[in-house]
Amino acid sequence: MSHKDISIKSKLDSIEERLRGQGDQHLDFLAHKEQITRILELVERKNVLVLGHNYMAPLVYSISGEKERGDSLALSRRAAETRKPIILFDGVRFMAETAKILSPEKKVLIADVEAGCSLADPFTADDIRAYRARYPGSPVVTYINSYADVKAESDYCCTSANAIAVVKHAARESGARRVIFFPDSLMARNIQNELRRDGYDLEVVYPGRDDDLFGRCEVHEKFTAEHIRDIRRQFDMPKGASNAAVLVHWECPPEVVAEADYCGSTSDMARYITRRPGLVRVYLATECEMAANLASEFPQVEFVRTCGFFCQHMRRITLDKILRSLEDEVHEVDVPEAIRVKARRAIDRMLGVD
Ligand code: 13P
Ligand code: SF4
């Protein structure tokens, strides 16, 4: 066997190991083993970095190595540091675009260019310019769930893993008492609440606060406080329990965040579980594939799976489409250079904060 064959075999074995004991996921692996082998061969032959967001379906997720899976922040960092000539981004388009902004000399592929995001899709650079005109002197912090032209008009980018730190930093650097946060209206309200709790006299303005714009994640907006309380009652998960936890994403409504044991980015949730070995039951108020993926990593934890909240955009990324994209090197993501340079500045400023 050649060196490459050994490497593919060992990757296949480790995927199978990861999915063994996960019932349907293991069966799914066996049914798709040939296709996955073909994908791994192409990844090896073409020297591709395959980044996988935490919301990918388990089989797609398992194609990425341990250090190539994660939240938006972790994957941006990986994209920025890779020496591989091709990046395949298993996630939505704004994520692949961010990889291109950070690694312009690389070929960045996405399996389906239609993989959008309800937060990113409605907003343009004009919205940011209008807010700047309305609130002169206020720095603009833009959530990574946005396209390059919007990032290019912003002072800072941020992700759910560092949004509060970046907003505080932007206010400190500019000396302003007000920060414009785009485009997630619910996350902005959560940030405003956290700042108040921390004693910060800082105003956050965002779409929907003083106008009829509204930026929302179509998945996370569906969670309600009543739903969380039901889960706690039905599954015996009282707030503050040492053996159970409800973990909530910052994109959820503030009433849902108020019901959480912990709030964070998708990878923050995984780290929270790692830090608490006494946990035996966890509910994740986020996209449902995340629980399926974490179940492989934390076999000792029961993930309450009453969830029916899937992201239609993330689900566009399938093995079939990945194979085609790798075979023909199609669905390349590109960003005009003038926009890329400006967007990069906002991302670099974020990466400089933490
Ligand atoms: P994370 O950066 O926390 O993974 O979130 C990305 C996202 O799209 C959440 O809906
Ligand atoms: Fe966008 Fe929500 Fe899907 Fe994340 S889960 S990609 S925020 S629509």
CSV table of C-alpha atoms and ligand atoms in Angstrom, one decimal:
chain,number,residue,atom,x,y,z
A,1,MET,CA,0.0,0.0,0.0
A,2,SER,CA,1.3,3.5,-0.9
A,3,HIS,CA,1.7,6.2,1.8
A,4,LYS,CA,-1.5,7.9,0.4
A,5,ASP,CA,-3.5,4.6,0.6
A,6,ILE,CA,-2.4,4.2,4.2
A,7,SER,CA,-3.5,7.7,5.0
A,8,ILE,CA,-6.9,7.3,3.4
A,9,LYS,CA,-7.4,4.0,5.2
A,10,SER,CA,-6.5,5.5,8.5
A,11,LYS,CA,-8.9,8.4,7.9
A,12,LEU,CA,-11.7,6.0,7.0
A,13,ASP,CA,-11.0,3.9,10.1
A,14,SER,CA,-11.1,7.0,12.3
A,15,ILE,CA,-14.4,8.2,10.8
A,16,GLU,CA,-15.9,4.7,11.4
A,17,GLU,CA,-14.6,4.7,14.9
A,18,ARG,CA,-16.2,8.1,15.5
A,19,LEU,CA,-19.6,7.0,14.3
A,20,ARG,CA,-19.6,3.5,15.7
A,21,GLY,CA,-22.1,3.3,18.5
A,22,GLN,CA,-24.2,6.2,17.0
A,23,GLY,CA,-26.8,3.8,15.5
A,24,ASP,CA,-28.1,5.4,12.3
A,25,GLN,CA,-25.0,7.4,11.7
A,26,HIS,CA,-22.8,4.2,11.6
A,27,LEU,CA,-25.3,2.6,9.1
A,28,ASP,CA,-25.2,5.8,7.1
A,29,PHE,CA,-21.4,5.6,7.0
A,30,LEU,CA,-21.5,2.0,5.8
A,31,ALA,CA,-24.0,2.9,3.1
A,32,HIS,CA,-21.8,5.8,1.9
A,33,LYS,CA,-18.4,4.3,2.4
A,34,GLU,CA,-17.5,4.2,-1.2
A,35,GLN,CA,-18.4,7.8,-1.8
A,36,ILE,CA,-16.5,8.9,1.3
A,37,THR,CA,-13.5,7.0,0.1
A,38,ARG,CA,-13.6,8.8,-3.2
A,39,ILE,CA,-13.9,12.1,-1.4
A,40,LEU,CA,-10.9,11.3,0.8
A,41,GLU,CA,-8.9,10.2,-2.2
A,42,LEU,CA,-9.5,13.6,-3.9
A,43,VAL,CA,-8.7,15.5,-0.7
A,44,GLU,CA,-5.4,13.6,-0.5
A,45,ARG,CA,-4.5,13.9,-4.1
A,46,LYS,CA,-5.4,17.6,-4.5
A,47,ASN,CA,-4.0,18.5,-1.0
A,48,VAL,CA,-7.3,20.1,0.1
A,49,LEU,CA,-8.1,21.6,3.6
A,50,VAL,CA,-11.7,20.6,4.3
A,51,LEU,CA,-13.2,22.9,7.0
A,52,GLY,CA,-16.5,21.6,8.6
A,53,HIS,CA,-18.8,23.8,10.6
A,54,ASN,CA,-20.4,22.3,13.7
A,55,TYR,CA,-23.8,22.3,12.0
A,56,MET,CA,-22.8,19.9,9.2
A,57,ALA,CA,-24.6,16.5,9.0
A,58,PRO,CA,-22.5,13.9,10.9
A,59,LEU,CA,-21.1,12.2,7.8
A,60,VAL,CA,-20.1,15.5,6.1
A,61,TYR,CA,-18.7,16.7,9.5
A,62,SER,CA,-16.6,13.6,9.9
A,63,ILE,CA,-14.7,14.2,6.6
A,64,SER,CA,-12.9,17.1,8.4
A,65,GLY,CA,-10.1,16.3,10.8
A,66,GLU,CA,-10.5,17.2,14.4
A,67,LYS,CA,-8.6,20.5,14.1
A,68,GLU,CA,-10.6,21.4,10.9
A,69,ARG,CA,-14.1,21.3,12.6
A,70,GLY,CA,-15.5,24.1,14.7
A,71,ASP,CA,-17.3,27.4,15.0
A,72,SER,CA,-16.9,30.4,12.7
A,73,LEU,CA,-14.0,31.8,14.7
A,74,ALA,CA,-12.0,28.6,14.8
A,75,LEU,CA,-12.5,27.9,11.1
A,76,SER,CA,-11.6,31.5,10.1
A,77,ARG,CA,-8.3,31.0,12.0
A,78,ARG,CA,-7.6,27.7,10.2
A,79,ALA,CA,-8.4,29.3,6.8
A,80,ALA,CA,-5.9,32.1,7.6
A,81,GLU,CA,-3.0,29.8,8.5
A,82,THR,CA,-3.2,27.0,6.0
A,83,ARG,CA,-0.5,26.3,3.4
A,84,LYS,CA,-2.8,24.0,1.4
A,85,PRO,CA,-3.6,25.3,-2.1
A,86,ILE,CA,-7.4,24.5,-2.0
A,87,ILE,CA,-9.9,25.0,0.8
A,88,LEU,CA,-13.3,23.2,0.7
A,89,PHE,CA,-15.6,24.9,3.1
A,90,ASP,CA,-18.4,22.7,4.4
A,91,GLY,CA,-20.6,25.4,5.8
A,92,VAL,CA,-22.6,28.3,4.3
A,93,ARG,CA,-21.4,30.9,1.7
A,94,PHE,CA,-20.5,33.7,4.0
A,95,MET,CA,-18.1,31.3,5.8
A,96,ALA,CA,-16.4,30.3,2.5
A,97,GLU,CA,-16.2,33.9,1.6
A,98,THR,CA,-14.5,34.7,4.9
A,99,ALA,CA,-11.9,32.0,4.1
A,100,LYS,CA,-11.3,33.6,0.7
A,101,ILE,CA,-10.9,37.0,2.3
A,102,LEU,CA,-8.2,35.6,4.6
A,103,SER,CA,-6.5,33.3,2.1
A,104,PRO,CA,-6.9,35.1,-1.3
A,105,GLU,CA,-4.2,33.1,-3.0
A,106,LYS,CA,-6.0,29.8,-2.3
A,107,LYS,CA,-8.8,28.3,-4.3
A,108,VAL,CA,-11.9,28.3,-2.0
A,109,LEU,CA,-14.7,25.9,-2.9
A,110,ILE,CA,-18.2,25.4,-1.5
A,111,ALA,CA,-20.3,22.4,-2.4
A,112,ASP,CA,-23.4,24.6,-3.0
A,113,VAL,CA,-23.2,28.3,-3.7
A,114,GLU,CA,-26.9,28.7,-2.8
A,115,ALA,CA,-26.1,27.9,0.9
A,116,GLY,CA,-27.2,31.3,2.2
A,117,CYS,CA,-28.0,32.6,5.7
A,118,SER,CA,-31.1,34.5,6.8
A,119,LEU,CA,-28.9,36.9,8.8
A,120,ALA,CA,-26.5,37.7,5.9
A,121,ASP,CA,-28.8,37.6,2.9
A,122,PRO,CA,-31.0,40.7,3.4
A,123,PHE,CA,-28.3,43.2,4.2
A,124,THR,CA,-26.0,45.3,1.9
A,125,ALA,CA,-23.2,47.8,2.3
A,126,ASP,CA,-25.8,50.6,1.9
A,127,ASP,CA,-27.5,49.6,5.2
A,128,ILE,CA,-24.2,50.1,7.0
A,129,ARG,CA,-23.7,53.5,5.3
A,130,ALA,CA,-27.2,54.6,6.3
A,131,TYR,CA,-26.5,53.6,10.0
A,132,ARG,CA,-23.2,55.5,10.0
A,133,ALA,CA,-24.9,58.6,8.7
A,134,ARG,CA,-27.6,58.2,11.4
A,135,TYR,CA,-25.1,57.7,14.2
A,136,PRO,CA,-22.0,59.6,13.3
A,137,GLY,CA,-18.8,58.7,15.2
A,138,SER,CA,-20.1,55.3,16.4
A,139,PRO,CA,-18.0,52.3,15.5
A,140,VAL,CA,-19.6,49.5,13.5
A,141,VAL,CA,-19.2,45.9,14.6
A,142,THR,CA,-20.5,43.4,12.1
A,143,TYR,CA,-21.3,39.8,12.9
A,144,ILE,CA,-19.4,37.3,10.7
A,145,ASN,CA,-22.8,36.1,9.3
A,146,SER,CA,-22.6,38.8,6.6
A,147,TYR,CA,-21.2,39.1,3.1
A,148,ALA,CA,-17.9,40.7,2.1
A,149,ASP,CA,-19.4,44.1,1.0
A,150,VAL,CA,-21.0,44.5,4.4
A,151,LYS,CA,-17.8,43.6,6.3
A,152,ALA,CA,-15.9,46.0,4.1
A,153,GLU,CA,-18.0,48.9,5.4
A,154,SER,CA,-17.5,47.9,9.0
A,155,ASP,CA,-14.8,48.8,11.5
A,156,TYR,CA,-14.8,45.3,13.2
A,157,CYS,CA,-16.0,41.9,12.4
A,158,CYS,CA,-17.0,39.6,15.3
A,159,THR,CA,-18.3,36.1,15.8
A,160,SER,CA,-20.6,34.6,18.5
A,161,ALA,CA,-17.4,33.6,20.4
A,162,ASN,CA,-16.1,37.1,20.8
A,163,ALA,CA,-18.9,39.6,20.1
A,164,ILE,CA,-19.0,41.1,23.6
A,165,ALA,CA,-15.2,41.5,23.8
A,166,VAL,CA,-15.1,43.1,20.3
A,167,VAL,CA,-18.0,45.5,21.1
A,168,LYS,CA,-16.2,46.6,24.4
A,169,HIS,CA,-12.9,46.9,22.5
A,170,ALA,CA,-14.5,49.0,19.7
A,171,ALA,CA,-16.0,51.4,22.2
A,172,ARG,CA,-12.8,51.7,24.1
A,173,GLU,CA,-10.7,52.4,21.0
A,174,SER,CA,-13.1,55.0,19.6
A,175,GLY,CA,-14.0,56.6,22.8
A,176,ALA,CA,-17.7,56.4,21.7
A,177,ARG,CA,-20.5,55.6,24.1
A,178,ARG,CA,-22.5,53.9,21.3
A,179,VAL,CA,-21.7,51.0,19.1
A,180,ILE,CA,-23.6,50.0,15.9
A,181,PHE,CA,-24.1,46.2,15.8
A,182,PHE,CA,-25.1,44.5,12.5
A,183,PRO,CA,-27.0,42.5,11.4
A,184,ASP,CA,-28.3,40.2,14.2
A,185,SER,CA,-31.0,42.2,16.1
A,186,LEU,CA,-31.4,39.4,18.7
A,187,MET,CA,-27.7,39.0,19.4
A,188,ALA,CA,-27.4,42.7,19.7
A,189,ARG,CA,-30.1,42.8,22.4
A,190,ASN,CA,-28.3,40.0,24.2
A,191,ILE,CA,-25.0,42.0,24.0
A,192,GLN,CA,-26.8,45.1,25.3
A,193,ASN,CA,-28.1,43.0,28.3
A,194,GLU,CA,-24.7,41.5,29.0
A,195,LEU,CA,-23.1,45.0,28.9
A,196,ARG,CA,-25.6,46.4,31.4
A,197,ARG,CA,-25.0,43.4,33.7
A,198,ASP,CA,-21.3,44.1,33.5
A,199,GLY,CA,-21.9,47.7,34.5
A,200,TYR,CA,-21.0,49.1,31.1
A,201,ASP,CA,-22.6,52.5,30.2
A,202,LEU,CA,-22.7,51.6,26.5
A,203,GLU,CA,-25.5,51.9,24.0
A,204,VAL,CA,-25.9,49.2,21.3
A,205,VAL,CA,-27.9,50.2,18.2
A,206,TYR,CA,-29.0,47.6,15.8
A,207,PRO,CA,-31.5,46.8,13.0
A,208,GLY,CA,-34.9,47.0,14.4
A,209,ARG,CA,-34.2,49.1,17.5
A,210,ASP,CA,-35.2,52.4,15.9
A,211,ASP,CA,-36.5,51.3,12.5
A,212,ASP,CA,-38.4,48.4,10.9
A,213,LEU,CA,-35.3,46.5,9.7
A,214,PHE,CA,-34.8,43.1,11.5
A,215,GLY,CA,-31.9,40.7,11.3
A,216,ARG,CA,-32.6,37.3,12.6
A,217,CYS,CA,-31.5,33.7,12.4
A,218,GLU,CA,-34.5,31.8,11.1
A,219,VAL,CA,-33.4,28.8,13.2
A,220,HIS,CA,-32.6,30.4,16.6
A,221,GLU,CA,-35.5,32.8,16.6
A,222,LYS,CA,-37.8,29.8,16.9
A,223,PHE,CA,-36.7,28.8,20.4
A,224,THR,CA,-38.9,30.2,23.1
A,225,ALA,CA,-38.6,30.5,26.9
A,226,GLU,CA,-41.6,28.2,27.3
A,227,HIS,CA,-39.9,25.5,25.2
A,228,ILE,CA,-36.8,25.6,27.4
A,229,ARG,CA,-38.9,25.5,30.6
A,230,ASP,CA,-40.8,22.4,29.1
A,231,ILE,CA,-37.5,20.7,28.4
A,232,ARG,CA,-36.3,21.4,32.0
A,233,ARG,CA,-39.6,19.9,33.4
A,234,GLN,CA,-39.8,16.9,31.1
A,235,PHE,CA,-36.2,15.8,31.4
A,236,ASP,CA,-35.5,16.8,35.0
A,237,MET,CA,-33.0,19.5,34.2
A,238,PRO,CA,-33.4,22.2,36.8
A,239,LYS,CA,-31.5,25.4,36.3
A,240,GLY,CA,-28.0,25.3,37.9
A,241,ALA,CA,-28.0,21.5,38.3
A,242,SER,CA,-24.5,20.1,38.4
A,243,ASN,CA,-25.3,17.0,36.2
A,244,ALA,CA,-27.5,18.7,33.6
A,245,ALA,CA,-27.3,21.8,31.5
A,246,VAL,CA,-29.2,23.9,28.9
A,247,LEU,CA,-26.8,25.6,26.6
A,248,VAL,CA,-28.0,28.4,24.3
A,249,HIS,CA,-26.6,30.1,21.3
A,250,TRP,CA,-26.3,34.0,21.4
A,251,GLU,CA,-28.5,34.1,18.3
A,252,CYS,CA,-31.6,33.1,20.4
A,253,PRO,CA,-34.1,35.6,21.7
A,254,PRO,CA,-33.1,37.3,25.1
A,255,GLU,CA,-35.9,35.5,27.0
A,256,VAL,CA,-34.3,32.2,25.9
A,257,VAL,CA,-30.8,33.3,26.9
A,258,ALA,CA,-32.3,34.3,30.3
A,259,GLU,CA,-33.4,30.6,30.8
A,260,ALA,CA,-29.9,29.2,29.9
A,261,ASP,CA,-27.3,27.7,32.2
A,262,TYR,CA,-24.7,28.9,29.7
A,263,CYS,CA,-24.7,30.9,26.5
A,264,GLY,CA,-22.0,30.9,23.8
A,265,SER,CA,-20.9,30.1,20.3
A,266,THR,CA,-21.2,26.5,19.0
A,267,SER,CA,-17.6,25.6,20.0
A,268,ASP,CA,-18.1,27.4,23.4
A,269,MET,CA,-20.9,24.9,24.1
A,270,ALA,CA,-18.5,22.0,23.4
A,271,ARG,CA,-15.9,23.5,25.6
A,272,TYR,CA,-18.4,24.0,28.4
A,273,ILE,CA,-19.2,20.3,28.3
A,274,THR,CA,-15.5,19.4,28.3
A,275,ARG,CA,-15.0,21.5,31.4
A,276,ARG,CA,-17.8,19.8,33.3
A,277,PRO,CA,-17.1,16.0,33.4
A,278,GLY,CA,-20.1,15.6,35.9
A,279,LEU,CA,-22.6,16.4,33.1
A,280,VAL,CA,-24.9,13.5,32.1
A,281,ARG,CA,-27.7,15.3,30.3
A,282,VAL,CA,-27.5,18.3,28.0
A,283,TYR,CA,-30.0,20.3,25.9
A,284,LEU,CA,-28.6,22.5,23.1
A,285,ALA,CA,-30.8,25.4,22.0
A,286,THR,CA,-29.1,25.6,18.6
A,287,GLU,CA,-29.2,23.9,15.2
A,288,CYS,CA,-30.0,20.2,15.8
A,289,GLU,CA,-27.1,18.6,13.9
A,290,MET,CA,-24.8,20.0,16.6
A,291,ALA,CA,-26.2,17.6,19.2
A,292,ALA,CA,-25.7,14.7,16.7
A,293,ASN,CA,-22.0,15.7,16.3
A,294,LEU,CA,-21.4,16.3,20.0
A,295,ALA,CA,-22.9,12.9,20.8
A,296,SER,CA,-19.9,11.2,19.1
A,297,GLU,CA,-17.5,13.4,21.1
A,298,PHE,CA,-19.2,13.0,24.5
A,299,PRO,CA,-20.6,9.4,24.6
A,300,GLN,CA,-21.1,9.7,28.4
A,301,VAL,CA,-23.6,12.6,27.9
A,302,GLU,CA,-27.2,12.1,26.9
A,303,PHE,CA,-28.2,14.9,24.4
A,304,VAL,CA,-31.9,15.6,24.7
A,305,ARG,CA,-33.0,15.4,21.1
A,306,THR,CA,-36.5,16.8,20.9
A,307,CYS,CA,-35.2,19.3,18.5
A,308,GLY,CA,-36.6,19.9,15.0
A,309,PHE,CA,-34.7,23.1,14.2
A,310,PHE,CA,-32.5,22.5,11.2
A,311,CYS,CA,-30.8,25.1,9.0
A,312,GLN,CA,-32.0,24.7,5.5
A,313,HIS,CA,-28.9,26.4,4.2
A,314,MET,CA,-26.4,24.2,6.0
A,315,ARG,CA,-28.3,21.2,4.8
A,316,ARG,CA,-27.5,22.0,1.2
A,317,ILE,CA,-24.0,20.7,1.8
A,318,THR,CA,-24.2,17.0,1.0
A,319,LEU,CA,-21.7,14.2,0.1
A,320,ASP,CA,-22.9,14.2,-3.5
A,321,LYS,CA,-22.2,17.9,-4.0
A,322,ILE,CA,-18.9,17.8,-2.1
A,323,LEU,CA,-17.7,15.0,-4.4
A,324,ARG,CA,-18.7,17.0,-7.5
A,325,SER,CA,-17.1,20.2,-6.2
A,326,LEU,CA,-13.8,18.4,-5.5
A,327,GLU,CA,-13.8,16.4,-8.8
A,328,ASP,CA,-14.4,19.3,-11.1
A,329,GLU,CA,-13.1,22.1,-8.8
A,330,VAL,CA,-16.4,23.9,-9.2
A,331,HIS,CA,-18.3,26.4,-7.1
A,332,GLU,CA,-15.3,28.6,-6.4
A,333,VAL,CA,-15.9,31.5,-4.2
A,334,ASP,CA,-14.4,34.8,-5.2
A,335,VAL,CA,-14.4,38.4,-3.7
A,336,PRO,CA,-13.5,41.5,-5.7
A,337,GLU,CA,-10.0,42.7,-4.5
A,338,ALA,CA,-11.0,46.2,-3.4
A,339,ILE,CA,-13.8,44.8,-1.2
A,340,ARG,CA,-11.6,41.9,0.0
A,341,VAL,CA,-8.9,44.3,1.3
A,342,LYS,CA,-11.4,46.4,3.3
A,343,ALA,CA,-13.3,43.3,4.6
A,344,ARG,CA,-10.0,41.8,5.7
A,345,ARG,CA,-9.2,44.9,7.8
A,346,ALA,CA,-12.4,44.4,9.8
A,347,ILE,CA,-11.6,40.7,10.3
A,348,ASP,CA,-7.9,41.4,11.2
A,349,ARG,CA,-9.1,43.9,13.8
A,350,MET,CA,-11.3,41.2,15.3
A,351,LEU,CA,-8.5,38.6,15.3
A,352,GLY,CA,-6.4,41.2,17.1
A,353,VAL,CA,-8.9,41.6,20.0
A,354,ASP,CA,-8.6,38.1,21.5
B,1,13P,P1,-20.9,29.8,15.4
B,1,13P,O1,-19.9,30.7,15.0
B,1,13P,O2,-21.3,29.9,16.9
B,1,13P,O3,-20.6,28.4,15.1
B,1,13P,O4,-22.3,30.2,14.7
B,1,13P,C1,-22.5,30.3,13.4
B,1,13P,C2,-23.9,30.2,13.0
B,1,13P,O5,-24.3,30.4,11.9
B,1,13P,C3,-24.8,30.0,14.1
B,1,13P,O6,-26.1,30.0,13.5
B,2,SF4,FE1,-27.6,31.5,9.3
B,2,SF4,FE2,-29.1,30.7,11.2
B,2,SF4,FE3,-28.3,29.0,9.4
B,2,SF4,FE4,-26.6,30.0,11.2
B,2,SF4,S1,-28.3,28.6,11.6
B,2,SF4,S2,-26.3,29.8,8.9
B,2,SF4,S3,-27.4,32.0,11.4
B,2,SF4,S4,-29.7,30.8,9.1
